[in-house]
PDB file of C-alpha atoms in Angstrom:
ATOM      1  CA  MET U   1     127.665  16.337 145.740  1.00  0.00           C
ATOM      2  CA  SER U   2     131.529  15.732 146.235  1.00  0.00           C
ATOM      3  CA  ASP U   3     133.895  19.348 146.702  1.00  0.00           C
ATOM      4  CA  SER U   4     135.723  18.165 143.248  1.00  0.00           C
ATOM      5  CA  ASN U   5     133.004  17.818 141.068  1.00  0.00           C
ATOM      6  CA  THR U   6     131.047  20.802 142.206  1.00  0.00           C
ATOM      7  CA  THR U   7     131.104  24.791 141.325  1.00  0.00           C
ATOM      8  CA  ASN U   8     130.028  27.133 143.628  1.00  0.00           C
ATOM      9  CA  PHE U   9     127.786  29.882 141.399  1.00  0.00           C
ATOM     10  CA  THR U  10     126.020  30.562 144.679  1.00  0.00           C
ATOM     11  CA  ASN U  11     126.908  34.262 144.375  1.00  0.00           C
ATOM     12  CA  LEU U  12     126.475  34.491 140.352  1.00  0.00           C
ATOM     13  CA  SER U  13     125.836  37.956 138.690  1.00  0.00           C
ATOM     14  CA  THR U  14     125.694  35.990 135.030  1.00  0.00           C
ATOM     15  CA  PHE U  15     124.730  32.813 133.447  1.00  0.00           C
ATOM     16  CA  ILE U  16     125.285  31.857 129.705  1.00  0.00           C
ATOM     17  CA  LEU U  17     123.072  30.601 127.183  1.00  0.00           C
ATOM     18  CA  LEU U  18     123.817  28.403 125.080  1.00  0.00           C
ATOM     19  CA  GLY U  19     121.811  29.119 122.210  1.00  0.00           C
ATOM     20  CA  ILE U  20     120.065  25.758 120.260  1.00  0.00           C
ATOM     21  CA  PRO U  21     122.887  23.159 121.134  1.00  0.00           C
ATOM     22  CA  GLY U  22     123.909  21.422 118.117  1.00  0.00           C
ATOM     23  CA  LEU U  23     122.827  23.926 115.979  1.00  0.00           C
ATOM     24  CA  GLU U  24     125.698  26.411 116.655  1.00  0.00           C
ATOM     25  CA  ALA U  25     126.420  26.720 112.828  1.00  0.00           C
ATOM     26  CA  ALA U  26     123.057  27.267 111.693  1.00  0.00           C
ATOM     27  CA  HIS U  27     122.662  30.400 114.140  1.00  0.00           C
ATOM     28  CA  VAL U  28     122.549  33.001 111.642  1.00  0.00           C
ATOM     29  CA  TRP U  29     120.050  30.873 109.577  1.00  0.00           C
ATOM     30  CA  ILE U  30     117.606  30.299 112.079  1.00  0.00           C
ATOM     31  CA  SER U  31     117.655  33.982 113.639  1.00  0.00           C
ATOM     32  CA  ILE U  32     115.996  34.993 110.155  1.00  0.00           C
ATOM     33  CA  PRO U  33     112.072  33.241 111.181  1.00  0.00           C
ATOM     34  CA  PHE U  34     112.354  34.156 114.489  1.00  0.00           C
ATOM     35  CA  PHE U  35     113.601  37.830 113.532  1.00  0.00           C
ATOM     36  CA  THR U  36     110.841  38.130 111.147  1.00  0.00           C
ATOM     37  CA  MET U  37     108.000  36.627 113.650  1.00  0.00           C
ATOM     38  CA  TYR U  38     109.182  39.356 115.803  1.00  0.00           C
ATOM     39  CA  VAL U  39     108.689  42.632 113.311  1.00  0.00           C
ATOM     40  CA  ILE U  40     105.793  41.149 112.830  1.00  0.00           C
ATOM     41  CA  ALA U  41     104.440  40.774 116.064  1.00  0.00           C
ATOM     42  CA  ILE U  42     105.780  44.256 117.106  1.00  0.00           C
ATOM     43  CA  LEU U  43     104.169  46.088 114.027  1.00  0.00           C
ATOM     44  CA  GLY U  44     101.070  44.276 114.031  1.00  0.00           C
ATOM     45  CA  ASN U  45     100.098  44.872 118.026  1.00  0.00           C
ATOM     46  CA  PHE U  46     101.457  48.837 117.658  1.00  0.00           C
ATOM     47  CA  THR U  47      98.914  48.723 114.970  1.00  0.00           C
ATOM     48  CA  ILE U  48      96.152  47.586 116.865  1.00  0.00           C
ATOM     49  CA  LEU U  49      97.183  49.774 119.280  1.00  0.00           C
ATOM     50  CA  PHE U  50      96.930  53.145 117.217  1.00  0.00           C
ATOM     51  CA  ILE U  51      93.666  51.644 115.169  1.00  0.00           C
ATOM     52  CA  VAL U  52      92.076  51.237 117.839  1.00  0.00           C
ATOM     53  CA  LYS U  53      93.507  55.246 119.789  1.00  0.00           C
ATOM     54  CA  THR U  54      92.751  56.946 116.854  1.00  0.00           C
ATOM     55  CA  GLU U  55      89.198  55.452 115.933  1.00  0.00           C
ATOM     56  CA  PRO U  56      86.436  56.828 118.265  1.00  0.00           C
ATOM     57  CA  SER U  57      84.218  54.305 116.526  1.00  0.00           C
ATOM     58  CA  LEU U  58      86.299  51.199 118.191  1.00  0.00           C
ATOM     59  CA  LEU U  59      85.539  52.315 121.965  1.00  0.00           C
ATOM     60  CA  GLY U  60      84.090  49.455 123.492  1.00  0.00           C
ATOM     61  CA  PRO U  61      84.757  46.490 126.004  1.00  0.00           C
ATOM     62  CA  MET U  62      86.634  44.390 123.289  1.00  0.00           C
ATOM     63  CA  TYR U  63      88.952  46.722 122.311  1.00  0.00           C
ATOM     64  CA  TYR U  64      90.136  47.402 125.975  1.00  0.00           C
ATOM     65  CA  PHE U  65      91.011  44.440 125.884  1.00  0.00           C
ATOM     66  CA  LEU U  66      91.847  43.854 122.736  1.00  0.00           C
ATOM     67  CA  CYS U  67      94.332  46.927 123.817  1.00  0.00           C
ATOM     68  CA  MET U  68      95.305  45.091 127.050  1.00  0.00           C
ATOM     69  CA  LEU U  69      96.133  41.944 124.745  1.00  0.00           C
ATOM     70  CA  ALA U  70      98.709  44.193 121.990  1.00  0.00           C
ATOM     71  CA  ILE U  71     100.057  44.987 125.327  1.00  0.00           C
ATOM     72  CA  SER U  72     101.188  41.734 126.517  1.00  0.00           C
ATOM     73  CA  ASP U  73     101.717  40.578 123.058  1.00  0.00           C
ATOM     74  CA  LEU U  74     104.289  43.560 123.492  1.00  0.00           C
ATOM     75  CA  SER U  75     106.011  43.004 126.469  1.00  0.00           C
ATOM     76  CA  VAL U  76     107.012  39.059 125.986  1.00  0.00           C
ATOM     77  CA  PRO U  77     108.890  39.228 122.659  1.00  0.00           C
ATOM     78  CA  THR U  78     110.550  42.684 123.496  1.00  0.00           C
ATOM     79  CA  SER U  79     112.194  40.346 126.814  1.00  0.00           C
ATOM     80  CA  ILE U  80     113.753  37.785 125.239  1.00  0.00           C
ATOM     81  CA  VAL U  81     114.236  38.384 121.269  1.00  0.00           C
ATOM     82  CA  PRO U  82     116.474  40.906 121.387  1.00  0.00           C
ATOM     83  CA  LYS U  83     118.772  38.466 123.740  1.00  0.00           C
ATOM     84  CA  MET U  84     118.387  36.076 121.260  1.00  0.00           C
ATOM     85  CA  LEU U  85     119.315  37.647 118.170  1.00  0.00           C
ATOM     86  CA  CYS U  86     122.121  38.652 120.058  1.00  0.00           C
ATOM     87  CA  ILE U  87     123.126  35.014 120.455  1.00  0.00           C
ATOM     88  CA  PHE U  88     122.389  34.458 117.154  1.00  0.00           C
ATOM     89  CA  TRP U  89     124.474  37.180 115.274  1.00  0.00           C
ATOM     90  CA  PHE U  90     127.119  38.102 118.083  1.00  0.00           C
ATOM     91  CA  ASN U  91     127.302  35.282 119.662  1.00  0.00           C
ATOM     92  CA  SER U  92     126.617  37.190 123.255  1.00  0.00           C
ATOM     93  CA  ARG U  93     126.005  34.328 125.494  1.00  0.00           C
ATOM     94  CA  ASP U  94     126.169  36.113 129.346  1.00  0.00           C
ATOM     95  CA  ILE U  95     123.107  37.426 130.484  1.00  0.00           C
ATOM     96  CA  ASP U  96     122.737  39.145 133.821  1.00  0.00           C
ATOM     97  CA  PHE U  97     121.233  37.383 136.753  1.00  0.00           C
ATOM     98  CA  ASN U  98     118.291  39.701 137.292  1.00  0.00           C
ATOM     99  CA  ALA U  99     117.774  40.514 133.318  1.00  0.00           C
ATOM    100  CA  CYS U 100     117.594  36.350 133.201  1.00  0.00           C
ATOM    101  CA  LEU U 101     115.204  36.702 136.499  1.00  0.00           C
ATOM    102  CA  THR U 102     113.428  39.288 134.497  1.00  0.00           C
ATOM    103  CA  GLN U 103     112.960  37.139 131.770  1.00  0.00           C
ATOM    104  CA  MET U 104     111.487  34.521 133.538  1.00  0.00           C
ATOM    105  CA  TYR U 105     108.869  37.022 134.752  1.00  0.00           C
ATOM    106  CA  PHE U 106     107.788  37.475 131.735  1.00  0.00           C
ATOM    107  CA  THR U 107     107.531  34.601 129.656  1.00  0.00           C
ATOM    108  CA  LEU U 108     105.064  32.782 133.261  1.00  0.00           C
ATOM    109  CA  ASN U 109     103.920  36.554 133.164  1.00  0.00           C
ATOM    110  CA  LEU U 110     102.191  35.701 129.083  1.00  0.00           C
ATOM    111  CA  PRO U 111      99.953  32.508 130.115  1.00  0.00           C
ATOM    112  CA  VAL U 112      98.122  34.213 133.305  1.00  0.00           C
ATOM    113  CA  THR U 113      98.144  37.854 131.616  1.00  0.00           C
ATOM    114  CA  GLN U 114      96.152  36.358 128.741  1.00  0.00           C
ATOM    115  CA  SER U 115      94.061  33.380 130.230  1.00  0.00           C
ATOM    116  CA  GLY U 116      92.743  36.268 132.070  1.00  0.00           C
ATOM    117  CA  ILE U 117      92.381  38.743 128.914  1.00  0.00           C
ATOM    118  CA  PHE U 118      90.592  35.933 127.169  1.00  0.00           C
ATOM    119  CA  VAL U 119      88.095  35.350 129.934  1.00  0.00           C
ATOM    120  CA  ALA U 120      87.061  38.671 130.082  1.00  0.00           C
ATOM    121  CA  MET U 121      86.726  39.229 126.406  1.00  0.00           C
ATOM    122  CA  ALA U 122      84.660  35.851 126.945  1.00  0.00           C
ATOM    123  CA  PHE U 123      82.792  37.390 129.473  1.00  0.00           C
ATOM    124  CA  ASP U 124      82.268  40.470 127.269  1.00  0.00           C
ATOM    125  CA  HIS U 125      80.988  38.403 124.308  1.00  0.00           C
ATOM    126  CA  TYR U 126      78.367  36.174 126.544  1.00  0.00           C
ATOM    127  CA  VAL U 127      76.632  39.350 127.546  1.00  0.00           C
ATOM    128  CA  ALA U 128      76.608  41.254 124.085  1.00  0.00           C
ATOM    129  CA  ILE U 129      74.757  37.775 122.289  1.00  0.00           C
ATOM    130  CA  CYS U 130      72.741  36.454 125.475  1.00  0.00           C
ATOM    131  CA  ASP U 131      71.845  39.847 126.758  1.00  0.00           C
ATOM    132  CA  PRO U 132      72.759  42.673 124.645  1.00  0.00           C
ATOM    133  CA  LEU U 133      70.325  45.753 126.126  1.00  0.00           C
ATOM    134  CA  ARG U 134      72.302  45.190 129.480  1.00  0.00           C
ATOM    135  CA  HIS U 135      75.286  45.076 127.771  1.00  0.00           C
ATOM    136  CA  SER U 136      76.108  48.933 127.980  1.00  0.00           C
ATOM    137  CA  THR U 137      74.675  49.113 131.495  1.00  0.00           C
ATOM    138  CA  ILE U 138      77.015  45.945 132.724  1.00  0.00           C
ATOM    139  CA  LEU U 139      80.008  46.274 130.783  1.00  0.00           C
ATOM    140  CA  THR U 140      80.693  50.251 132.248  1.00  0.00           C
ATOM    141  CA  ASN U 141      83.886  51.915 131.609  1.00  0.00           C
ATOM    142  CA  PRO U 142      84.206  51.738 135.467  1.00  0.00           C
ATOM    143  CA  VAL U 143      83.893  48.762 135.630  1.00  0.00           C
ATOM    144  CA  VAL U 144      86.057  47.658 131.941  1.00  0.00           C
ATOM    145  CA  ALA U 145      89.050  49.449 134.096  1.00  0.00           C
ATOM    146  CA  LYS U 146      88.440  47.380 137.444  1.00  0.00           C
ATOM    147  CA  VAL U 147      88.549  44.342 135.182  1.00  0.00           C
ATOM    148  CA  CYS U 148      92.119  45.282 133.454  1.00  0.00           C
ATOM    149  CA  LEU U 149      93.295  46.023 136.973  1.00  0.00           C
ATOM    150  CA  ALA U 150      91.991  43.075 138.237  1.00  0.00           C
ATOM    151  CA  ILE U 151      93.856  40.983 135.811  1.00  0.00           C
ATOM    152  CA  VAL U 152      97.518  43.058 136.188  1.00  0.00           C
ATOM    153  CA  LEU U 153      97.129  42.455 139.911  1.00  0.00           C
ATOM    154  CA  ARG U 154      96.724  38.303 139.389  1.00  0.00           C
ATOM    155  CA  GLU U 155      99.076  38.012 137.134  1.00  0.00           C
ATOM    156  CA  ALA U 156     101.600  40.107 139.745  1.00  0.00           C
ATOM    157  CA  MET U 157      99.959  38.269 142.804  1.00  0.00           C
ATOM    158  CA  LEU U 158     100.779  34.621 140.527  1.00  0.00           C
ATOM    159  CA  VAL U 159     103.614  35.189 139.205  1.00  0.00           C
ATOM    160  CA  LEU U 160     106.154  37.128 141.411  1.00  0.00           C
ATOM    161  CA  PRO U 161     106.919  34.635 143.488  1.00  0.00           C
ATOM    162  CA  PHE U 162     108.375  32.674 140.630  1.00  0.00           C
ATOM    163  CA  PRO U 163     111.463  35.056 140.268  1.00  0.00           C
ATOM    164  CA  LEU U 164     111.319  35.709 144.000  1.00  0.00           C
ATOM    165  CA  LEU U 165     112.073  32.182 145.064  1.00  0.00           C
ATOM    166  CA  ALA U 166     114.150  31.610 142.406  1.00  0.00           C
ATOM    167  CA  ARG U 167     116.366  34.393 143.346  1.00  0.00           C
ATOM    168  CA  ARG U 168     117.299  32.929 146.909  1.00  0.00           C
ATOM    169  CA  TRP U 169     118.138  29.426 145.530  1.00  0.00           C
ATOM    170  CA  PRO U 170     121.788  28.687 145.877  1.00  0.00           C
ATOM    171  CA  TYR U 171     123.336  27.913 142.109  1.00  0.00           C
ATOM    172  CA  CYS U 172     126.090  25.516 142.353  1.00  0.00           C
ATOM    173  CA  ARG U 173     126.021  22.998 139.738  1.00  0.00           C
ATOM    174  CA  THR U 174     126.778  25.536 136.532  1.00  0.00           C
ATOM    175  CA  ASN U 175     125.516  28.701 135.189  1.00  0.00           C
ATOM    176  CA  ILE U 176     124.910  27.098 131.933  1.00  0.00           C
ATOM    177  CA  ILE U 177     122.052  27.171 130.574  1.00  0.00           C
ATOM    178  CA  PRO U 178     121.118  25.396 127.344  1.00  0.00           C
ATOM    179  CA  GLU U 179     118.458  27.170 126.036  1.00  0.00           C
ATOM    180  CA  LEU U 180     117.922  30.718 124.407  1.00  0.00           C
ATOM    181  CA  PHE U 181     116.039  32.184 127.311  1.00  0.00           C
ATOM    182  CA  CYS U 182     115.695  31.486 130.438  1.00  0.00           C
ATOM    183  CA  SER U 183     112.887  30.103 132.075  1.00  0.00           C
ATOM    184  CA  HIS U 184     111.597  28.667 135.081  1.00  0.00           C
ATOM    185  CA  ILE U 185     112.121  25.013 134.413  1.00  0.00           C
ATOM    186  CA  SER U 186     116.181  26.280 133.299  1.00  0.00           C
ATOM    187  CA  LEU U 187     116.611  28.020 136.258  1.00  0.00           C
ATOM    188  CA  VAL U 188     114.809  24.667 138.839  1.00  0.00           C
ATOM    189  CA  LYS U 189     117.386  22.510 136.615  1.00  0.00           C
ATOM    190  CA  VAL U 190     120.083  24.300 137.872  1.00  0.00           C
ATOM    191  CA  ALA U 191     119.442  25.216 140.964  1.00  0.00           C
ATOM    192  CA  CYS U 192     121.326  22.781 143.710  1.00  0.00           C
ATOM    193  CA  ALA U 193     118.304  23.538 146.695  1.00  0.00           C
ATOM    194  CA  ASP U 194     114.856  21.791 147.161  1.00  0.00           C
ATOM    195  CA  THR U 195     112.675  23.853 144.545  1.00  0.00           C
ATOM    196  CA  ARG U 196     109.541  21.216 144.952  1.00  0.00           C
ATOM    197  CA  VAL U 197     107.557  24.951 146.874  1.00  0.00           C
ATOM    198  CA  SER U 198     108.269  26.361 143.210  1.00  0.00           C
ATOM    199  CA  SER U 199     107.430  23.384 141.218  1.00  0.00           C
ATOM    200  CA  TYR U 200     104.159  22.735 143.442  1.00  0.00           C
ATOM    201  CA  TYR U 201     103.337  26.002 143.022  1.00  0.00           C
ATOM    202  CA  GLY U 202     103.744  25.551 139.365  1.00  0.00           C
ATOM    203  CA  LEU U 203     100.987  23.162 139.458  1.00  0.00           C
ATOM    204  CA  PHE U 204      98.352  24.944 141.102  1.00  0.00           C
ATOM    205  CA  VAL U 205      98.847  27.686 138.766  1.00  0.00           C
ATOM    206  CA  LEU U 206      98.431  26.317 136.100  1.00  0.00           C
ATOM    207  CA  PHE U 207      95.810  23.503 137.084  1.00  0.00           C
ATOM    208  CA  CYS U 208      94.149  26.233 139.925  1.00  0.00           C
ATOM    209  CA  VAL U 209      94.102  29.269 138.190  1.00  0.00           C
ATOM    210  CA  MET U 210      93.726  28.757 134.700  1.00  0.00           C
ATOM    211  CA  GLY U 211      92.477  25.789 134.807  1.00  0.00           C
ATOM    212  CA  LEU U 212      89.389  27.539 136.261  1.00  0.00           C
ATOM    213  CA  ASP U 213      89.829  30.267 133.592  1.00  0.00           C
ATOM    214  CA  VAL U 214      89.240  27.352 130.835  1.00  0.00           C
ATOM    215  CA  ILE U 215      86.380  26.105 132.380  1.00  0.00           C
ATOM    216  CA  PHE U 216      84.419  29.823 132.750  1.00  0.00           C
ATOM    217  CA  ILE U 217      85.733  29.655 128.752  1.00  0.00           C
ATOM    218  CA  CYS U 218      84.103  26.780 128.531  1.00  0.00           C
ATOM    219  CA  VAL U 219      80.880  27.848 130.816  1.00  0.00           C
ATOM    220  CA  SER U 220      80.372  31.083 128.642  1.00  0.00           C
ATOM    221  CA  TYR U 221      80.897  29.846 124.979  1.00  0.00           C
ATOM    222  CA  ILE U 222      77.776  26.744 126.285  1.00  0.00           C
ATOM    223  CA  GLN U 223      75.631  29.440 127.038  1.00  0.00           C
ATOM    224  CA  ILE U 224      76.429  31.956 123.900  1.00  0.00           C
ATOM    225  CA  LEU U 225      76.101  28.437 121.638  1.00  0.00           C
ATOM    226  CA  ARG U 226      72.331  28.110 123.403  1.00  0.00           C
ATOM    227  CA  ALA U 227      71.749  31.822 122.691  1.00  0.00           C
ATOM    228  CA  ILE U 228      72.953  31.672 119.153  1.00  0.00           C
ATOM    229  CA  PHE U 229      70.910  27.904 118.451  1.00  0.00           C
ATOM    230  CA  ARG U 230      67.370  29.650 119.641  1.00  0.00           C
ATOM    231  CA  LEU U 231      68.058  32.633 117.019  1.00  0.00           C
ATOM    232  CA  PRO U 232      65.234  32.315 113.978  1.00  0.00           C
ATOM    233  CA  THR U 233      67.553  32.092 110.468  1.00  0.00           C
ATOM    234  CA  LYS U 234      70.673  30.724 109.680  1.00  0.00           C
ATOM    235  CA  ASP U 235      71.677  33.763 108.832  1.00  0.00           C
ATOM    236  CA  ALA U 236      71.341  34.914 111.984  1.00  0.00           C
ATOM    237  CA  ARG U 237      73.119  32.692 113.672  1.00  0.00           C
ATOM    238  CA  LEU U 238      75.795  32.886 111.514  1.00  0.00           C
ATOM    239  CA  LYS U 239      76.230  36.470 112.158  1.00  0.00           C
ATOM    240  CA  THR U 240      76.144  35.749 115.358  1.00  0.00           C
ATOM    241  CA  PHE U 241      78.610  33.634 115.968  1.00  0.00           C
ATOM    242  CA  GLY U 242      81.302  35.058 113.522  1.00  0.00           C
ATOM    243  CA  THR U 243      81.101  38.072 115.718  1.00  0.00           C
ATOM    244  CA  CYS U 244      83.262  35.527 118.146  1.00  0.00           C
ATOM    245  CA  GLY U 245      85.167  33.847 115.489  1.00  0.00           C
ATOM    246  CA  SER U 246      88.183  36.226 116.145  1.00  0.00           C
ATOM    247  CA  HIS U 247      88.548  35.479 119.986  1.00  0.00           C
ATOM    248  CA  LEU U 248      87.977  31.731 119.482  1.00  0.00           C
ATOM    249  CA  CYS U 249      90.401  31.683 116.907  1.00  0.00           C
ATOM    250  CA  ALA U 250      93.362  33.696 119.400  1.00  0.00           C
ATOM    251  CA  ILE U 251      91.876  31.426 122.570  1.00  0.00           C
ATOM    252  CA  LEU U 252      92.988  28.149 120.106  1.00  0.00           C
ATOM    253  CA  GLY U 253      96.397  30.373 118.785  1.00  0.00           C
ATOM    254  CA  PHE U 254      97.341  30.783 122.423  1.00  0.00           C
ATOM    255  CA  TYR U 255      96.099  27.208 124.259  1.00  0.00           C
ATOM    256  CA  ILE U 256      97.359  24.737 121.542  1.00  0.00           C
ATOM    257  CA  PRO U 257     100.953  25.590 121.462  1.00  0.00           C
ATOM    258  CA  GLY U 258     100.843  25.977 125.251  1.00  0.00           C
ATOM    259  CA  LEU U 259      99.444  22.649 125.295  1.00  0.00           C
ATOM    260  CA  PHE U 260     101.755  20.909 122.970  1.00  0.00           C
ATOM    261  CA  SER U 261     104.905  22.319 125.029  1.00  0.00           C
ATOM    262  CA  SER U 262     103.643  21.353 128.086  1.00  0.00           C
ATOM    263  CA  LEU U 263     103.236  17.379 126.099  1.00  0.00           C
ATOM    264  CA  MET U 264     107.158  18.545 125.199  1.00  0.00           C
ATOM    265  CA  TYR U 265     108.610  19.207 128.783  1.00  0.00           C
ATOM    266  CA  ARG U 266     106.898  15.766 129.855  1.00  0.00           C
ATOM    267  CA  PHE U 267     108.408  13.761 126.962  1.00  0.00           C
ATOM    268  CA  ARG U 268     111.195  15.788 126.602  1.00  0.00           C
ATOM    269  CA  GLN U 269     113.766  13.067 127.302  1.00  0.00           C
ATOM    270  CA  ASN U 270     112.436  11.443 123.909  1.00  0.00           C
ATOM    271  CA  LEU U 271     112.893  14.133 122.298  1.00  0.00           C
ATOM    272  CA  ALA U 272     116.379  16.027 120.307  1.00  0.00           C
ATOM    273  CA  VAL U 273     117.581  19.051 122.743  1.00  0.00           C
ATOM    274  CA  HIS U 274     117.739  21.378 119.436  1.00  0.00           C
ATOM    275  CA  PHE U 275     113.803  20.215 118.962  1.00  0.00           C
ATOM    276  CA  HIS U 276     112.792  20.884 122.314  1.00  0.00           C
ATOM    277  CA  VAL U 277     114.584  25.055 122.219  1.00  0.00           C
ATOM    278  CA  LEU U 278     113.596  25.357 118.321  1.00  0.00           C
ATOM    279  CA  ILE U 279     109.613  23.972 119.477  1.00  0.00           C
ATOM    280  CA  ALA U 280     109.713  25.977 122.895  1.00  0.00           C
ATOM    281  CA  ASN U 281     109.961  29.468 121.152  1.00  0.00           C
ATOM    282  CA  MET U 282     107.886  29.124 118.379  1.00  0.00           C
ATOM    283  CA  CYS U 283     105.373  28.401 121.100  1.00  0.00           C
ATOM    284  CA  ILE U 284     106.056  31.707 122.991  1.00  0.00           C
ATOM    285  CA  LEU U 285     106.478  33.674 119.839  1.00  0.00           C
ATOM    286  CA  LEU U 286     103.628  32.560 118.251  1.00  0.00           C
ATOM    287  CA  PRO U 287     100.645  33.780 120.087  1.00  0.00           C
ATOM    288  CA  PRO U 288     101.955  37.628 120.101  1.00  0.00           C
ATOM    289  CA  MET U 289     102.318  36.962 115.894  1.00  0.00           C
ATOM    290  CA  LEU U 290      99.458  35.854 115.313  1.00  0.00           C
ATOM    291  CA  ASN U 291      96.823  37.431 117.472  1.00  0.00           C
ATOM    292  CA  PRO U 292      96.761  40.910 115.837  1.00  0.00           C
ATOM    293  CA  ILE U 293      96.621  39.210 112.358  1.00  0.00           C
ATOM    294  CA  ILE U 294      93.729  37.360 113.524  1.00  0.00           C
ATOM    295  CA  TYR U 295      91.967  40.144 115.269  1.00  0.00           C
ATOM    296  CA  GLY U 296      93.335  42.562 111.693  1.00  0.00           C
ATOM    297  CA  VAL U 297      91.435  40.003 109.887  1.00  0.00           C
ATOM    298  CA  ARG U 298      88.721  39.227 111.310  1.00  0.00           C
ATOM    299  CA  THR U 299      87.205  42.089 112.929  1.00  0.00           C
ATOM    300  CA  ARG U 300      85.498  44.556 110.403  1.00  0.00           C
ATOM    301  CA  GLN U 301      85.800  47.833 112.265  1.00  0.00           C
ATOM    302  CA  ILE U 302      89.465  47.524 112.584  1.00  0.00           C
ATOM    303  CA  ARG U 303      90.187  45.885 108.975  1.00  0.00           C
ATOM    304  CA  ASP U 304      88.106  48.776 107.244  1.00  0.00           C
ATOM    305  CA  ARG U 305      90.283  51.331 109.826  1.00  0.00           C
ATOM    306  CA  LEU U 306      93.265  50.011 108.383  1.00  0.00           C
ATOM    307  CA  LEU U 307      91.849  49.955 104.649  1.00  0.00           C
ATOM    308  CA  ARG U 308      91.353  53.728 105.435  1.00  0.00           C
ATOM    309  CA  VAL U 309      94.752  54.246 106.317  1.00  0.00           C
ATOM    310  CA  PHE U 310      96.420  52.445 103.422  1.00  0.00           C
ATOM    311  CA  THR U 311      94.285  54.188 101.054  1.00  0.00           C
ATOM    312  CA  HIS U 312      94.044  57.206 102.232  1.00  0.00           C
ATOM    313  CA  LYS U 313      98.326  56.936 102.086  1.00  0.00           C
ATOM    314  CA  GLY U 314      97.904  55.900  98.452  1.00  0.00           C
ATOM    315  CA  THR U 315      95.626  58.307  97.512  1.00  0.00           C
TER     316      THR U 315
END
């Protein structure tokens, strides 16, 4: 690229987020569903944390993992939605370079962390159904604490290289990002360096790490289904399988939008830019909003505790 066509942004301090290109006039109206999803995610996940903390009967591996999932669901929307709303409402498009890297870190953090949590939940269900007499001796509090620590350390080791690599890249094409937040792919597109290492590493994380998580979850549920079909009565089979319902719904609510988003990136040249930006953001915000709803509705202990809270307040 010639000097006449290049602006040197190597030492840039800010990026400019355009929002949703082509739909700037509708930003205020588009902000309504985004704001609603954010509020539901915040209230729902804080409610899950409050109920688990205040209800003595909700002390077990599943609820510890559920609290970890709720914390993850709080961190990601909080890292990107406030800036989205500033773009929608106040046309505040500038974002500091370090804040941009922070957004990228949290958006990459979500799939890795939640995939690990779902694996831990799958193992909990496997032990509870296939070896119930040893559940309390296998998944003791120290073991659960070590599993949670392993999930956090795995996430840090896998995701931290992305912002570290992005910090070293020179940015000489432009500092304008036609999206609502800083994603890994958006920084790759505006960098004027060889980004193949980061791209290959991203494929490694996707296929070798999260792919193994999916395999482990599938194997766990194959064993769970074999144990369920060996139960003597239909009612027993349905009741036992119902204990996995929340987990399965949350897994589908996580992996299906992720798969859809990946396919959309693959075929993005055939999509309008505004459609791509809208769907990409919806895929990030849907799981944090849906998870507390799924567990609040389908988990009887949480649902009963929530009803008691509102009944007591009404009385």
